Amino acid sequence: MENVINRQLFLTEERRKTFKKWPFNDKNKCNARNMAEAGFYSVATGEDDADAAKCFLCGKELDGWEASDDPWEEHKSHAAKCAFVQLGKKEDDLLLSEYLSVVKQYMINEIKQMAEESKNKLDEKSKFIRRRCLSKK
């Protein structure tokens, strides 16, 4: 499954490592560490989208970042229902019960995504079979 999120991205440090060519440095509010702490990892594929980032939990993808942007505030304004945003804490500050709630939400999201992908594949297969049956008439 191509869209299933890497479980290592639960960890801030693993998310931070994805920001290899992030356009902002540590002097900027929108630096790689703050992005990772706010739940984002880089999904940049080239120079045109060097600032593309996605939440490891809710899947919200954002680009067009500016050096002064606050990653937590941007995440909150674009994905207020994200379970990670609602906790509003860095990974190291989460209680065990809060961390487990994030894991639970991740698993729910992953299962929904897998179900959606399976449904789409089944729909395509059904359309193919239907066309084949209709062409034989």
Rosetta silent file (secondary structure, phi, psi, omega in degrees, C-alpha in Angstrom):
SEQUENCE: MENVINRQLFLTEERRKTFKKWPFNDKNKCNARNMAEAGFYSVATGEDDADAAKCFLCGKELDGWEASDDPWEEHKSHAAKCAFVQLGKKEDDLLLSEYLSVVKQYMINEIKQMAEESKNKLDEKSKFIRRRCLSKK
SCORE:     score description
SCORE:     0.000 S_00000001
   1 L     0.000  118.067 -172.387    0.000    0.000    0.000 S_00000001
   2 L   -72.900  -27.950 -174.756    1.683    3.127   -1.210 S_00000001
   3 L   -96.799   -3.944 -179.207   -0.096    5.647    1.053 S_00000001
   4 L   -68.041  129.771 -172.712    0.195    3.834    4.356 S_00000001
   5 L   -75.488  140.637  177.009    2.253    6.016    6.648 S_00000001
   6 L   -66.065  123.511 -176.975    5.579    4.835    8.015 S_00000001
   7 H   -62.871  -22.380  178.076    5.094    4.091   11.710 S_00000001
   8 H   -63.109  -22.211 -178.012    8.509    5.585   12.492 S_00000001
   9 H   -71.481   -0.221  170.536    6.964    8.980   11.759 S_00000001
  10 H   -65.160  -26.688 -174.521    5.297    8.770   15.186 S_00000001
  11 L   -93.584  130.928 -179.073    8.629    9.985   16.505 S_00000001
  12 H   -53.512  -45.141 -176.759    9.546   13.659   16.273 S_00000001
  13 H   -62.893  -37.470  178.345   13.177   12.874   15.469 S_00000001
  14 H   -68.378  -38.164  176.610   12.201   10.632   12.554 S_00000001
  15 H   -65.795  -41.700 -179.570    9.914   13.364   11.167 S_00000001
  16 H   -59.433  -37.779 -179.091   12.683   15.934   11.560 S_00000001
  17 H   -62.534  -21.115 -178.425   15.045   13.782    9.480 S_00000001
  18 L   -76.410  -14.640 -177.259   12.688   14.088    6.487 S_00000001
  19 L   -88.077   55.393 -175.707   13.338   17.846    6.221 S_00000001
  20 L   -65.566  -39.656 -177.957   16.616   17.426    4.322 S_00000001
  21 L  -119.751   37.060 -179.684   16.163   20.431    2.016 S_00000001
  22 L   -63.802  133.455 -173.950   13.797   22.511    4.136 S_00000001
  23 L   -74.484   -4.753 -177.482   14.050   26.153    3.033 S_00000001
  24 L  -118.755  143.821 -177.814   14.113   27.579    6.587 S_00000001
  25 L  -100.718 -176.552 -175.302   16.862   27.337    9.175 S_00000001
  26 L   -64.508  -17.810  178.205   16.868   27.195   12.979 S_00000001
  27 L   -76.476  -17.359 -179.881   16.682   31.002   13.237 S_00000001
  28 L   -92.123  149.325  177.153   13.214   30.881   11.663 S_00000001
  29 L   -63.797  -33.618 -177.323   10.056   29.946   13.539 S_00000001
  30 L   -91.929   53.847 -179.470    9.179   27.586   10.697 S_00000001
  31 L   -92.630  170.618 -175.661   12.261   25.409   11.108 S_00000001
  32 H   -59.370  -41.362 -179.735   12.512   21.639   10.716 S_00000001
  33 H   -61.969  -47.939 -179.551   12.426   20.945   14.474 S_00000001
  34 H   -65.787  -35.990  177.151    9.252   22.998   15.013 S_00000001
  35 H   -62.253  -48.037 -179.348    7.628   21.414   11.973 S_00000001
  36 H   -63.680  -41.055  179.042    8.377   17.928   13.282 S_00000001
  37 H   -63.867  -28.960  178.980    7.179   18.792   16.786 S_00000001
  38 L   -85.582    5.504  174.418    3.887   19.998   15.298 S_00000001
  39 L    98.559    1.652 -176.135    3.423   16.588   13.637 S_00000001
  40 E   -92.702  151.193  168.801    4.687   17.366   10.140 S_00000001
  41 E  -133.056  154.605 -176.631    7.137   15.521    7.939 S_00000001
  42 E   -75.892  135.881  173.924    8.468   16.663    4.577 S_00000001
  43 L  -121.790   22.475 -179.899    6.834   15.342    1.408 S_00000001
  44 L   -61.790  140.241  178.092    8.896   17.519   -0.927 S_00000001
  45 L  -117.568   -9.479 -179.610    9.726   15.933   -4.255 S_00000001
  46 L  -177.108 -166.165 -177.806   11.752   18.761   -5.799 S_00000001
  47 H   -69.623  -29.894 -177.741   12.398   22.478   -5.870 S_00000001
  48 H   -67.673  -25.867 -179.202    8.819   23.334   -6.849 S_00000001
  49 H  -129.883   38.588 -175.748    7.428   21.930   -3.606 S_00000001
  50 L   -58.154  -21.811 -178.383   10.439   22.208   -1.282 S_00000001
  51 L  -109.109   23.086  177.335    8.165   23.354    1.544 S_00000001
  52 L   -79.313  130.268 -179.907    5.476   20.668    1.231 S_00000001
  53 E  -141.354  153.937 -174.827    4.764   18.954    4.546 S_00000001
  54 E  -136.705  144.054  177.129    2.174   16.498    5.795 S_00000001
  55 E   -75.788  133.845 -179.999    0.848   15.541    9.230 S_00000001
  56 L   -66.717  -20.903 -175.001    1.783   11.991   10.220 S_00000001
  57 L  -103.577  -55.491 -175.865   -1.626   11.497   11.841 S_00000001
  58 L   -88.504  -16.538  178.423   -4.378   13.382   10.025 S_00000001
  59 L    82.000    4.358  179.170   -2.661   13.455    6.641 S_00000001
  60 L   -64.560  126.948  179.621   -3.201   17.199    6.124 S_00000001
  61 E  -109.709  132.256 -179.392   -0.691   18.427    3.567 S_00000001
  62 E  -131.933  148.570  171.279    0.384   22.069    3.484 S_00000001
  63 L  -142.738 -174.637 -177.382    2.810   24.128    1.447 S_00000001
  64 L    76.108   27.144 -179.551    3.482   27.802    0.943 S_00000001
  65 L   -66.915  149.993  173.888    5.152   28.108    4.338 S_00000001
  66 L  -119.313  154.804 -175.450    6.828   31.357    5.353 S_00000001
  67 L   -54.165  -33.296 -176.516    9.798   31.733    7.684 S_00000001
  68 L   -90.614   -1.122 -179.659    7.659   33.360   10.399 S_00000001
  69 L   -65.460  141.075  173.978    4.845   30.772   10.306 S_00000001
  70 L   -94.694  111.822 -176.614    4.136   28.892   13.531 S_00000001
  71 H   -55.048  -39.986  178.344    3.734   25.219   12.544 S_00000001
  72 H   -62.788  -45.254 -178.659    1.391   24.458   15.477 S_00000001
  73 H   -65.812  -39.947  178.424   -0.865   27.413   14.623 S_00000001
  74 H   -66.114  -41.799  178.782   -0.934   26.538   10.926 S_00000001
  75 H   -61.600  -46.253 -179.460   -1.712   22.911   11.711 S_00000001
  76 H   -62.436  -41.307 -176.682   -4.484   23.995   14.068 S_00000001
  77 H   -72.746  -24.649 -178.243   -5.986   26.461   11.580 S_00000001
  78 H  -103.621  -15.836 -177.888   -6.036   23.929    8.731 S_00000001
  79 L  -149.149   59.738 -175.493   -6.802   20.711   10.641 S_00000001
  80 L   -59.661  -24.260 -178.332   -8.461   21.591   13.944 S_00000001
  81 L   -87.465   -3.020  178.221   -9.933   18.081   14.264 S_00000001
  82 L   -60.774  129.310 -178.499   -6.542   16.368   14.105 S_00000001
  83 H   -61.196  -33.421  178.974   -6.119   14.342   17.300 S_00000001
  84 H   -68.954  -42.484  177.849   -2.478   15.429   17.572 S_00000001
  85 H   -63.391  -41.710 -177.914   -3.420   19.116   17.271 S_00000001
  86 H   -63.513  -31.661  175.450   -6.165   18.715   19.847 S_00000001
  87 H   -70.426  -37.339  176.337   -3.637   17.405   22.359 S_00000001
  88 L    62.993   30.215 -178.280   -1.446   20.438   21.614 S_00000001
  89 L  -129.047  150.504  172.385    1.668   18.891   23.151 S_00000001
  90 L   -68.889  155.856 -178.914    5.084   17.903   21.957 S_00000001
  91 H   -50.928  -44.454 -177.388    5.743   14.177   21.834 S_00000001
  92 H   -67.518  -17.633 -178.257    7.939   14.276   24.956 S_00000001
  93 H   -96.499   -3.028 -178.258    5.163   15.955   26.959 S_00000001
  94 L   -74.073  138.164  170.649    2.457   13.407   26.187 S_00000001
  95 L   -74.721  160.771  179.899    1.130   11.210   28.965 S_00000001
  96 H   -56.383  -44.093 -179.145    0.977    7.509   28.166 S_00000001
  97 H   -62.674  -35.410  178.392   -2.815    7.674   27.790 S_00000001
  98 H   -70.463  -41.769  178.200   -2.465   10.601   25.362 S_00000001
  99 H   -62.020  -42.243  179.338    0.196    8.814   23.337 S_00000001
 100 H   -65.602  -32.339  176.964   -2.024    5.728   23.157 S_00000001
 101 H   -67.511  -34.287  176.111   -4.927    7.873   21.945 S_00000001
 102 H   -67.298  -43.479  178.055   -2.684    9.098   19.109 S_00000001
 103 H   -60.823  -44.412  178.992   -1.737    5.500   18.284 S_00000001
 104 H   -59.925  -46.000 -179.792   -5.414    4.519   18.304 S_00000001
 105 H   -64.940  -38.442  176.584   -6.333    7.373   15.957 S_00000001
 106 H   -59.046  -46.175 -178.649   -3.445    6.468   13.670 S_00000001
 107 H   -64.063  -40.630  176.824   -4.689    2.886   13.485 S_00000001
 108 H   -61.018  -47.285  179.779   -8.236    4.038   12.740 S_00000001
 109 H   -61.245  -42.881 -178.840   -6.950    6.339    9.980 S_00000001
 110 H   -64.148  -43.271  179.036   -4.761    3.602    8.533 S_00000001
 111 H   -64.910  -41.398  177.173   -7.645    1.092    8.463 S_00000001
 112 H   -61.136  -42.653 -179.827   -9.941    3.658    6.831 S_00000001
 113 H   -65.073  -43.585  178.283   -7.297    4.374    4.206 S_00000001
 114 H   -63.766  -40.684  178.650   -6.747    0.687    3.499 S_00000001
 115 H   -63.916  -41.709  179.306  -10.511    0.132    3.242 S_00000001
 116 H   -64.204  -42.828  177.885  -10.848    3.058    0.826 S_00000001
 117 H   -64.107  -41.538  177.887   -8.018    1.745   -1.341 S_00000001
 118 H   -64.275  -42.242  178.153   -9.553   -1.746   -1.358 S_00000001
 119 H   -60.913  -44.652  179.647  -12.959   -0.329   -2.259 S_00000001
 120 H   -62.426  -41.375  177.736  -11.455    1.639   -5.143 S_00000001
 121 H   -64.433  -41.937  178.873   -9.669   -1.446   -6.467 S_00000001
 122 H   -64.925  -41.868  177.246  -12.859   -3.480   -6.202 S_00000001
 123 H   -60.079  -44.031  179.153  -14.844   -0.755   -7.976 S_00000001
 124 H   -63.730  -43.365  178.908  -12.332   -0.694  -10.840 S_00000001
 125 H   -63.061  -41.840  178.848  -12.375   -4.474  -11.121 S_00000001
 126 H   -62.065  -43.040  178.596  -16.203   -4.453  -11.128 S_00000001
 127 H   -62.826  -41.626  179.276  -16.298   -1.838  -13.894 S_00000001
 128 H   -62.127  -47.753 -179.278  -13.836   -3.865  -15.940 S_00000001
 129 H   -64.331  -41.154  178.789  -15.856   -7.074  -15.544 S_00000001
 130 H   -62.117  -45.229  178.300  -19.114   -5.260  -16.326 S_00000001
 131 H   -61.436  -40.355  179.177  -17.650   -3.766  -19.518 S_00000001
 132 H   -64.751  -41.559  178.708  -16.364   -7.180  -20.533 S_00000001
 133 H   -65.936  -42.430 -179.533  -19.752   -8.779  -19.911 S_00000001
 134 H   -67.090  -32.460 -179.371  -21.572   -6.046  -21.832 S_00000001
 135 H   -73.964  -19.448  179.496  -19.217   -6.329  -24.781 S_00000001
 136 L   -83.519  -11.222 -178.200  -19.968  -10.060  -25.115 S_00000001
 137 L   -76.112    0.000    0.000  -23.694   -9.452  -25.619 S_00000001
